Coordinates of C-alpha atoms and ligand atoms in Angstrom, one line a residue:
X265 CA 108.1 113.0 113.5
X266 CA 105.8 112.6 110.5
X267 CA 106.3 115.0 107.5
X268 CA 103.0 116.3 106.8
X269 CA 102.7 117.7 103.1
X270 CA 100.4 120.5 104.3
X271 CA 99.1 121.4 107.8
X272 CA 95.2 120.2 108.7
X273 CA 94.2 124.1 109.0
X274 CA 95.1 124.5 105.3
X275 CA 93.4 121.6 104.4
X276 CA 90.2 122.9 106.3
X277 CA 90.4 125.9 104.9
X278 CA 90.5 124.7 101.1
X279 CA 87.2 122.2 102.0
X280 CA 85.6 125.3 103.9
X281 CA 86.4 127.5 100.5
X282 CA 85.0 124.3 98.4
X283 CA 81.6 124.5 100.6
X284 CA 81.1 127.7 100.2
X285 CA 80.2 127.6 96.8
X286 CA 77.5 124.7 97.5
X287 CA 73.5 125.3 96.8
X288 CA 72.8 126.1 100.9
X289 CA 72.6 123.3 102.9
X290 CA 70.7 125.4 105.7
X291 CA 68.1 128.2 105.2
X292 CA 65.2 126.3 103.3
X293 CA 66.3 127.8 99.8
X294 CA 67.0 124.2 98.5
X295 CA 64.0 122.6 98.5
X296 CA 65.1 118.8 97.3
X297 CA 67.8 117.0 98.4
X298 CA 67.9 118.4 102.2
X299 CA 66.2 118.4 105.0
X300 CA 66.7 121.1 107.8
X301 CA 65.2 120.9 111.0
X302 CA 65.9 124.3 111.9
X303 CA 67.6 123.4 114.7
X304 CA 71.1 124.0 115.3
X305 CA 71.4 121.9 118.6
X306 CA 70.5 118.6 116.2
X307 CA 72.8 119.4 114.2
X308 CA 75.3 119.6 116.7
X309 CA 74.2 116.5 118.5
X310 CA 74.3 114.5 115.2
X311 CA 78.1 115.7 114.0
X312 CA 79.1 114.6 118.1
X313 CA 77.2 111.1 118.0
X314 CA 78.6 110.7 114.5
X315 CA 82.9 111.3 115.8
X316 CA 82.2 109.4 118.9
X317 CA 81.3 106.3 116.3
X318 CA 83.8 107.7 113.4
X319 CA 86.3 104.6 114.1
X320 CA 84.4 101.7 114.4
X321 CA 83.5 99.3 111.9
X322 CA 79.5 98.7 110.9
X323 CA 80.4 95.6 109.6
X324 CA 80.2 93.5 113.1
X325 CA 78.0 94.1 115.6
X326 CA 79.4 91.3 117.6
X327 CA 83.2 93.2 117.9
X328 CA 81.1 96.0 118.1
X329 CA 78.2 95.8 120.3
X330 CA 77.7 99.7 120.4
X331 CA 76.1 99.3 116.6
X332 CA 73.8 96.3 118.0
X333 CA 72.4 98.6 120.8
X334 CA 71.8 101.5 118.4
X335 CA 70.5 99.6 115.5
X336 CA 67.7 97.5 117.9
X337 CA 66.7 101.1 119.4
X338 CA 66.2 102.6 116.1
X339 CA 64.4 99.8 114.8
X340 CA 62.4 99.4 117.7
X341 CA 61.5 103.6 117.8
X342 CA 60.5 102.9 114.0
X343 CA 58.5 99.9 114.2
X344 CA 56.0 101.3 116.9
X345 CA 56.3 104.9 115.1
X346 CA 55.1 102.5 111.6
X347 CA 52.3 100.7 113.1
X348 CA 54.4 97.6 113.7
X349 CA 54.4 95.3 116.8
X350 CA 57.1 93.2 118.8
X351 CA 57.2 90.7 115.8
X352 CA 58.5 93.4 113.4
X353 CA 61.8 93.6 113.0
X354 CA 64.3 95.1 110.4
X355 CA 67.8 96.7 109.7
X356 CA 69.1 100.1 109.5
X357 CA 70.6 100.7 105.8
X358 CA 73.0 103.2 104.6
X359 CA 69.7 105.2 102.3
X360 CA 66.2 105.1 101.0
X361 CA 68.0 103.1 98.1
X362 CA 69.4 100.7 99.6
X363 CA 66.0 100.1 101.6
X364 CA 64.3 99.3 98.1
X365 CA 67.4 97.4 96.9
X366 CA 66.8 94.7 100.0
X367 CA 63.2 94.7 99.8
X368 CA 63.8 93.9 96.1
X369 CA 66.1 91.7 96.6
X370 CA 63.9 90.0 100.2
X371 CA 61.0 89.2 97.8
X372 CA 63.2 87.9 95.1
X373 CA 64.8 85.0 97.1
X374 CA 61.7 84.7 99.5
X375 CA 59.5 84.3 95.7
X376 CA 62.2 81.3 94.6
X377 CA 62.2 79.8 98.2
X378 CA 58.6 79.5 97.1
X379 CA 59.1 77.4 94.3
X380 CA 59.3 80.4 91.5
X381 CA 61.2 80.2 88.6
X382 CA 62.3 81.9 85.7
X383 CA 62.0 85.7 85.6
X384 CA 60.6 87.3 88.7
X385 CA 58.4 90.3 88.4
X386 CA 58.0 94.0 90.3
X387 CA 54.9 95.6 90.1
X388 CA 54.4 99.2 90.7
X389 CA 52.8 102.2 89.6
X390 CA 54.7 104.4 86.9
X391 CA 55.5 107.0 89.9
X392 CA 57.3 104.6 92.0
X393 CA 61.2 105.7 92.9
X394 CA 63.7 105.0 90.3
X395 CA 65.7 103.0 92.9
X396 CA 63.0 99.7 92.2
X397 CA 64.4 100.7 88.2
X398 CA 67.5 100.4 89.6
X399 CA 66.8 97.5 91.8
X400 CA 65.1 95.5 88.9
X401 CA 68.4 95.9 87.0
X402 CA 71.0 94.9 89.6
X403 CA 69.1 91.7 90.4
X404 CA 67.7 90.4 87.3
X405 CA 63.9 90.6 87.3
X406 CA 61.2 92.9 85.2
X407 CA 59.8 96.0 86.1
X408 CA 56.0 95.9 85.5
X409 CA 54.8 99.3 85.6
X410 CA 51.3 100.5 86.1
X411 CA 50.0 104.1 84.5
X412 CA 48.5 106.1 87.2
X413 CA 46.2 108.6 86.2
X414 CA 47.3 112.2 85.1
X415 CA 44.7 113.7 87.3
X416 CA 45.4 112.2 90.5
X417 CA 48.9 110.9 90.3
X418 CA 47.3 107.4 91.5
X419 CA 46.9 104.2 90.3
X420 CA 43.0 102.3 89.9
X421 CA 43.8 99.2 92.0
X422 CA 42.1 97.1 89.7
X423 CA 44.6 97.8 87.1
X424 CA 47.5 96.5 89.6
X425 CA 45.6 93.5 89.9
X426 CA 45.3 92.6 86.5
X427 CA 49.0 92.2 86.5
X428 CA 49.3 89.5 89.1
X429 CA 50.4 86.5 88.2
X430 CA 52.2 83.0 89.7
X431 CA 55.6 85.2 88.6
X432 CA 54.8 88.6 90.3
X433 CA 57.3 88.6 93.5
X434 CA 56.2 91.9 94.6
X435 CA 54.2 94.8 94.3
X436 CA 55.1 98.2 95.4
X437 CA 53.5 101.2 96.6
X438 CA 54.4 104.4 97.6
X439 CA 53.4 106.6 101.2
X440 CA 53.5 108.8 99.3
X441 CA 54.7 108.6 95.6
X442 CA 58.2 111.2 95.1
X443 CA 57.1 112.4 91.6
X444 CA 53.2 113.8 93.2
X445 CA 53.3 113.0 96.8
X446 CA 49.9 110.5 96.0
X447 CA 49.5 108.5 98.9
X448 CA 48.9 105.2 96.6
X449 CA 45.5 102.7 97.6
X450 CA 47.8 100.8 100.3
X451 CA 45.1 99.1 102.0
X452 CA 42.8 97.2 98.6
X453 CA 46.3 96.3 97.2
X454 CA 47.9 95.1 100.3
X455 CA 44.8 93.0 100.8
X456 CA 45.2 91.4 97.4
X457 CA 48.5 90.5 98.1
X458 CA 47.9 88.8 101.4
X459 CA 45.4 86.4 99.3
X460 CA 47.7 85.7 96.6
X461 CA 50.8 85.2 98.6
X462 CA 52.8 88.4 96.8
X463 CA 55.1 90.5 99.1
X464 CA 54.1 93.5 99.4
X465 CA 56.5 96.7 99.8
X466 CA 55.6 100.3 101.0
X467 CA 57.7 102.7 100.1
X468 CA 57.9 105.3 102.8
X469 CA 61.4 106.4 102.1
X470 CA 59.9 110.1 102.3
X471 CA 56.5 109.5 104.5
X472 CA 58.0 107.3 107.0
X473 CA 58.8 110.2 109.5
X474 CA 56.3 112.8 108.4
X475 CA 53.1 111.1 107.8
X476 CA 52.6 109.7 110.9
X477 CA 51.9 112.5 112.6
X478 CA 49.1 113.1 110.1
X479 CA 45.4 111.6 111.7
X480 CA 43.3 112.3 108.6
X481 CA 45.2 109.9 106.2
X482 CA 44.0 106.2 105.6
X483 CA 46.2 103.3 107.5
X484 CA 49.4 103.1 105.1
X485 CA 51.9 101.5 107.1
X486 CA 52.4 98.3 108.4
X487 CA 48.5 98.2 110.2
X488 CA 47.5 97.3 107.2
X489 CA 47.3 93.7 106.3
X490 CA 49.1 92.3 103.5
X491 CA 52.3 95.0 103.5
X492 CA 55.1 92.5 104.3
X493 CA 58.1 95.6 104.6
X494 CA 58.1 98.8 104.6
X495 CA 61.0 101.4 104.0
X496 CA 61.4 104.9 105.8
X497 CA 64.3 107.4 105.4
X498 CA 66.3 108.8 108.6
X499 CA 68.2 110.4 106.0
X500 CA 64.8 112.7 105.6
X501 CA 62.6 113.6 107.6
X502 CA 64.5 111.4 110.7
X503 CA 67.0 114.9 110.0
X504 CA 69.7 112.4 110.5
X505 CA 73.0 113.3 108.0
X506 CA 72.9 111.4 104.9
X507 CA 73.5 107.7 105.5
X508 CA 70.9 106.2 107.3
X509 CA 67.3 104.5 106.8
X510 CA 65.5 101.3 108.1
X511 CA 64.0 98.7 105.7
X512 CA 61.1 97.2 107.9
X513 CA 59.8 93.6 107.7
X514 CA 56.5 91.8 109.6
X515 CA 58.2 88.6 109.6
X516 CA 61.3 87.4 111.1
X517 CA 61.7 85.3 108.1
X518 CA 61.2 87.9 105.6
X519 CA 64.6 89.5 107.6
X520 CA 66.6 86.4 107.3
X521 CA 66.1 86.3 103.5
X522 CA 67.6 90.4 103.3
X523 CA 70.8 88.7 104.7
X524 CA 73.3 87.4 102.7
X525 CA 75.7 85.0 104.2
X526 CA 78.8 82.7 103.1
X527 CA 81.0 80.6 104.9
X528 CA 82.9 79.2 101.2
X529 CA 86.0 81.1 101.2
X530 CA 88.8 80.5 103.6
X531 CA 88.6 84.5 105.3
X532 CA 86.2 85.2 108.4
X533 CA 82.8 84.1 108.0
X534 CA 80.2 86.5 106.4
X535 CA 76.9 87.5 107.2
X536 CA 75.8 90.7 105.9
X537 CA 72.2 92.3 106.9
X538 CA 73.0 95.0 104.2
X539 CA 74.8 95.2 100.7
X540 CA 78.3 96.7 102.2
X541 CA 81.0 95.1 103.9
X542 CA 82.8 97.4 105.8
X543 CA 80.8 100.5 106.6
X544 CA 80.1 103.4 108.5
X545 CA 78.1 103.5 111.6
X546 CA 78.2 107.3 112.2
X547 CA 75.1 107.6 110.2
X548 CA 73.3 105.6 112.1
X549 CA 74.7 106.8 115.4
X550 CA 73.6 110.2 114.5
X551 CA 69.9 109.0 114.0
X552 CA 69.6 107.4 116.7
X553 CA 71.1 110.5 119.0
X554 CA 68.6 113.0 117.4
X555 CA 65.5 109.7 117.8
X556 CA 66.6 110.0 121.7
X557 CA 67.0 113.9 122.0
X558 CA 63.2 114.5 119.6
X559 CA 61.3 111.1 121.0
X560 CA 58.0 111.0 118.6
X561 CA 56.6 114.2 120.3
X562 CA 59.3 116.2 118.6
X563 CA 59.3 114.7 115.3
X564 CA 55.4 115.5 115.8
X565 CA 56.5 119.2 116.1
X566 CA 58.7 119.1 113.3
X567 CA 55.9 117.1 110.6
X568 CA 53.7 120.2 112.2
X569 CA 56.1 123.2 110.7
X570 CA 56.3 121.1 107.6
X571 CA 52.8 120.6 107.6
X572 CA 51.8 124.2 108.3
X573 CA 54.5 125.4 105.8
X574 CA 53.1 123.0 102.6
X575 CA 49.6 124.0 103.2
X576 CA 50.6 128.0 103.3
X577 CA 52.9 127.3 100.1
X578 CA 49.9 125.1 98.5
X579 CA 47.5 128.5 98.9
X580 CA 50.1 130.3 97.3
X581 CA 50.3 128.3 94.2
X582 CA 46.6 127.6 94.2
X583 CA 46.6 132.1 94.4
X584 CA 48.5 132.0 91.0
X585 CA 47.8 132.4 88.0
X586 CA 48.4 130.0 85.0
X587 CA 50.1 126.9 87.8
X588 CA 48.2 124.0 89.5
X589 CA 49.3 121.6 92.0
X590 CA 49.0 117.9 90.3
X591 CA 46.4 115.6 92.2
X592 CA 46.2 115.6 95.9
X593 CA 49.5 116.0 97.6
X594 CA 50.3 114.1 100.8
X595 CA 52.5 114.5 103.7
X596 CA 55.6 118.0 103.1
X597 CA 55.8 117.8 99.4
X598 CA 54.0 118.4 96.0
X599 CA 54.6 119.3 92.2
X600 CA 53.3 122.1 90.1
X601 CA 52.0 121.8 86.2
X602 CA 51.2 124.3 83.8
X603 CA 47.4 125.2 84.5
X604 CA 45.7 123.6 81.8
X605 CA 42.2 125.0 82.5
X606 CA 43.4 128.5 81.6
X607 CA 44.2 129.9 78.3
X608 CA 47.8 129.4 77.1
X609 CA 48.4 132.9 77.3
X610 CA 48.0 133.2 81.3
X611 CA 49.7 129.8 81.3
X612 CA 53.1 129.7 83.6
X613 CA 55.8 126.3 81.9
X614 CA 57.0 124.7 85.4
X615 CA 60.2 124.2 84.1
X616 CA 60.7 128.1 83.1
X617 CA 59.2 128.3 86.6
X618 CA 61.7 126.9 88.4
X619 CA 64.5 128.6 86.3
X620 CA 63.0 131.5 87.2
X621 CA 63.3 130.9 90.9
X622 CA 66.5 129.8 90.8
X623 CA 67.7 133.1 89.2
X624 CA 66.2 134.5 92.6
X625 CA 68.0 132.3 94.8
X626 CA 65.5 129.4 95.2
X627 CA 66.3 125.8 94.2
X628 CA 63.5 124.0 92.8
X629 CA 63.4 120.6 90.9
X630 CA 62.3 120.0 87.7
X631 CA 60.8 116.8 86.7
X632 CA 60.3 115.9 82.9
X633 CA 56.9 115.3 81.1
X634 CA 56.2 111.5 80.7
X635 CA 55.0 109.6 78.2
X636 CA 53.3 106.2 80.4
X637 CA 53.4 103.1 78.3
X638 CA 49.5 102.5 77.8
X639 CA 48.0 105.2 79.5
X640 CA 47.9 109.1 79.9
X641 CA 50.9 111.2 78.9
X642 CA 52.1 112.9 82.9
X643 CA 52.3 116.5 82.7
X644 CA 55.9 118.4 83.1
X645 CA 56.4 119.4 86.7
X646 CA 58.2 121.3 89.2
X647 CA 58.8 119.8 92.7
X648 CA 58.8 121.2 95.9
X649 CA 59.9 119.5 99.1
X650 CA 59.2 121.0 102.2
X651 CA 61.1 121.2 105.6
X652 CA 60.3 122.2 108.8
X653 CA 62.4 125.7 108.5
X654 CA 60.4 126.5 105.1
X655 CA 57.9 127.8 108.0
X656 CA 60.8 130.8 108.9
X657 CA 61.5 131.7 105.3
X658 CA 57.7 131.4 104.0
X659 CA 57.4 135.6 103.4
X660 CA 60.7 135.4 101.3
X661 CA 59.8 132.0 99.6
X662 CA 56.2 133.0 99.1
X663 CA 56.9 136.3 97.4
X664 CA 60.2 134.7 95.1
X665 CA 57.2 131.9 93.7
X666 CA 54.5 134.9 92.5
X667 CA 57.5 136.7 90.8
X668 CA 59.2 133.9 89.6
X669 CA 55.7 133.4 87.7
X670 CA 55.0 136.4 86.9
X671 CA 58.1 136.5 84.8
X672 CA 57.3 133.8 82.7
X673 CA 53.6 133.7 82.5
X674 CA 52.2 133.0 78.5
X675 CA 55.8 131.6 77.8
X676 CA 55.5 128.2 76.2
X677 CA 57.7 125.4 77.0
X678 CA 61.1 125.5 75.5
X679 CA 61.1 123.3 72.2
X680 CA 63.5 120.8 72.4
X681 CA 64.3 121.5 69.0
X682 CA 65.8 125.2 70.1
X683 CA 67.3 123.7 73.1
X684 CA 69.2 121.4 70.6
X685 CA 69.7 124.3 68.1
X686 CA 71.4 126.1 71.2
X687 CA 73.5 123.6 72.3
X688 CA 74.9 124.1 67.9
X689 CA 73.2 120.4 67.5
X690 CA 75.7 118.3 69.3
X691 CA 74.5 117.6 72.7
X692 CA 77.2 115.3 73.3
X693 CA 79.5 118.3 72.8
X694 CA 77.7 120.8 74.7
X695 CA 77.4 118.5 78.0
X696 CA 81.1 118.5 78.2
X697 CA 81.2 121.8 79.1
X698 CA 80.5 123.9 82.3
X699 CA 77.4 122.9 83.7
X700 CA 74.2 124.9 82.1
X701 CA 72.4 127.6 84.6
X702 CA 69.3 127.3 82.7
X703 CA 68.2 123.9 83.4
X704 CA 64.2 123.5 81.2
X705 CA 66.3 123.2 78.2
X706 CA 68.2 120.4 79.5
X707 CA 64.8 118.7 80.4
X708 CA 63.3 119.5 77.1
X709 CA 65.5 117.5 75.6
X710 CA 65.8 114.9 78.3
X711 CA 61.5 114.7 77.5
X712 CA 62.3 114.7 73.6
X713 CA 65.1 112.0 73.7
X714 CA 65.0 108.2 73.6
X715 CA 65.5 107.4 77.3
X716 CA 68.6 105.4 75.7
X717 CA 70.4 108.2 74.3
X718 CA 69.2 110.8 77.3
X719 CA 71.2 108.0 79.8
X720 CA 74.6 107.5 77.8
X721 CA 74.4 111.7 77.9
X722 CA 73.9 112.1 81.7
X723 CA 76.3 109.3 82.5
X724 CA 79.0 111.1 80.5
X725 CA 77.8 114.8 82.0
X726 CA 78.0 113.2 85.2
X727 CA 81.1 110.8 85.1
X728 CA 83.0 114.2 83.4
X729 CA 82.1 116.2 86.6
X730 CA 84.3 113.6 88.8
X731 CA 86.8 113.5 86.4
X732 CA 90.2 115.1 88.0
X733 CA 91.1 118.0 85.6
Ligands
LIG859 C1 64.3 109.4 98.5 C2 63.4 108.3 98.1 C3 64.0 107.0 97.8 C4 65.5 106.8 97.6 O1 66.2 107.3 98.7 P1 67.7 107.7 98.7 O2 67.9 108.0 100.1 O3 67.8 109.0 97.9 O4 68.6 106.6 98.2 C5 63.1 106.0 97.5 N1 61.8 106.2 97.5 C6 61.2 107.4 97.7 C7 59.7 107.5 97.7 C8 62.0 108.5 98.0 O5 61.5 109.7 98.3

């Protein structure tokens, strides 16, 4: 008989205890990071689907055909879902950024199998996700990025086309951006790219499953000419648990060059469609139980809850005083600036904002002013993501937004200065500690910073969390 150190209940107990103290996973009062359907019975179906596939290994489809058969259905619900056809195909990755790794990646190795050399360049407007930073720096090629207007959150596509050149591997767009929710001018840049032979990547990480359902947007997916992949979260709005999202491609033999394969070392021959080895394929199981259970009529009804609960929350902001929603949001989310048409005395800071909601039990996320390299400075925001159960909480939610503003209104900005002079000047210091419940200070300073400095800080705030104490 084994000798077990503690018994499971204990242990379950302890993680239950541990979960408790969590921002709310359920509820709508996180609005970032989750995505709640509001319905139990998907949740339920997911965690099942996701145990029945808790054993078996991701990495072979061949050992285990289950993970063949699921991954070809959720491709093939995706691809007609994304305006693709029976040529499209694709593979189901373990997140959004690991969808924007491989199409990074894809156009790299496609771009030198076209004769490039040298450096290879992304192009992409400033707003596109961090993961193509991230991307850019894993696999060795430059980051061009393209200001987009302070007004609209887009970018002019002439301006993306000025940067084309015989060593531009790919441009990116975004259905729609994170930062402002712009839908970005998919169609005139895809077009450009077909003629010059440059890949051409939407990222519909967040869109992919929400603004389908929407009939008054222009084409954005993979109708439109020119867009070579495309990249769509289940992990979002596909309410699958976190884990799962599918990196499209038109071409079979834009797939083949996402693979990486080696048969030069003396263990069991590799071919990878993703960046793991061994993985998890409860993820994906889990997706595609809740594709089979909704079908595209009830993620339909879902986008329509989200859809219905943004445009209610986007009166409400537009009904207050001293905020404005940046640009022309598209699909469930948008982000909030200080009003600048009003005098700075009715004037409500986004970042105090969102402090101010979180002290009544709403989590909103702050997102730091930015300087664009040539062009207009982007305002200092506060970012809302909307899921389909915001609808059932919009009274509560609604009512939390007009006082959180209320309290703050004619406030400036915090001065990164005092944010520094009450952190006693050593920032470095100060991060070590507990983590701050006031969080505009923290972006103050992550605005007034060199980006350098502001990373070493959050790696060490954020490594020192992890660390066992
Ligand atoms: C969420 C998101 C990503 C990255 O996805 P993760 O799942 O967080 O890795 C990429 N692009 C956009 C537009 C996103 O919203």
């Amino acid at each position: 008989m084994t000798q077990f150190e503690t018994t499971a209940a204990s242990v379950l107990a302890r993680l239950r205890s541990l979960r408790d103290d969590d921002a709310p996973t359920h509820g709508g009062h996180v609005l970032s990071y989750v995505y709640d359907s509001g319905l139990a019975e998907i949740d339920e179906l997911a965690a099942a689907a996701a145990r029945l596939m808790q054993p078996v290994n991701g990495l072979d489809p061949t050992t285990f055909g289950s993970v063949a058969v699921l991954e070809g259905e959720v491709i093939d619900f995706a691809r007609r879902l994304l305006g693709g056809d029976e040529g499209t195909v694709g593979s189901v990755t373990s997140g959004g950024t690991e969808s924007c790794l491989l199409a990074v990646k894809t156009a790299r190795d496609m771009w030198r199998a076209n004769g490039g050399v040298g450096t290879p360049r992304i192009v992409a407007p400033t707003t596109v996700h961090a993961a193509f930073h991230k991307a850019a720096h894993y696999f060795g090629l430059h980051l061009d990025l393209v200001p987009v207007s302070a007004r609209t959150g887009s970018v002019e596509v002439a301006q993306v086309v000025e940067r084309l050149g015989p060593d531009a591997a790919l441009v990116v767009i975004s259905a729609p951006s994170y930062p402002f929710a712009a839908l970005d001018p998919i169609g005139d840049v895809a077009a450009i790219c077909a003629e010059r032979g440059i890949g051409c990547h939407v990222d519909a990480c967040i869109g992919g499953f929400a603004l389908p359902f929407d009939d008054t947007l222009p084409a954005w997916d993979l109708r439109v000419p020119g867009v070579t992949s495309l990249s769509a979260d289940l992990h979002k709005y596909g309410y699958a648990p976190k884990g799962a999202s599918v990196l499209l491609h038109r071409s079979a033999s834009t797939h083949h060059a996402q693979f990486f394969a080696t048969s030069r070392w003396p263990g069991y021959p590799v071919v990878n469609a993703t960046m793991l080895g061994s993985k998890s394929a409860a993820a994906l199981a889990a997706a595609w139980a809740i594709i089979q259970v909704l079908g595209a009529a009830g993620f339909a009804e879902l986008a329509a809850r989200s859809r219905r609960a943004t445009d209610a929350l986007l009166e409400t902001i537009d009904g207050i005083d001293g905020l404005t929603v940046v640009g022309a949001p598209v699909g469930p989310l948008f982000a909030v600036a200080a009003d600048p048409s009003v005098p700075s005395g009715r004037r409500v800071d986004p970042h105090r904002f969102a402090d101010a909601a979180r002290r009544l039990g709403w989590l909103l996320q702050l997102q730091p002013g930015f300087a664009q390299d040539g062009g207009e400075r982007l305002p200092a925001t506060t970012h809302l993501t909307v899921t389909p159960v915001t609808e059932s909480v919009l009274p509560e939610l609604t009512a939390a937004l007009v006082q959180a503003a209320d309290s703050v209104r004619g406030l400036p900005a915090v001065d990164a200065t005092d944010a520094m002079d009450a952190l006693g000047g050593d920032v470095a210091a100060a991060l070590d500690g507990p983590l701050p419940d006031q969080l505009a200070p923290l972006l103050a300073l992550v605005e007034a910073l060199p980006p350098e400095q502001v990373e070493g800080l959050l790696v060490r705030l954020i490594a020192s969390v992890t660390t066992p104490r």
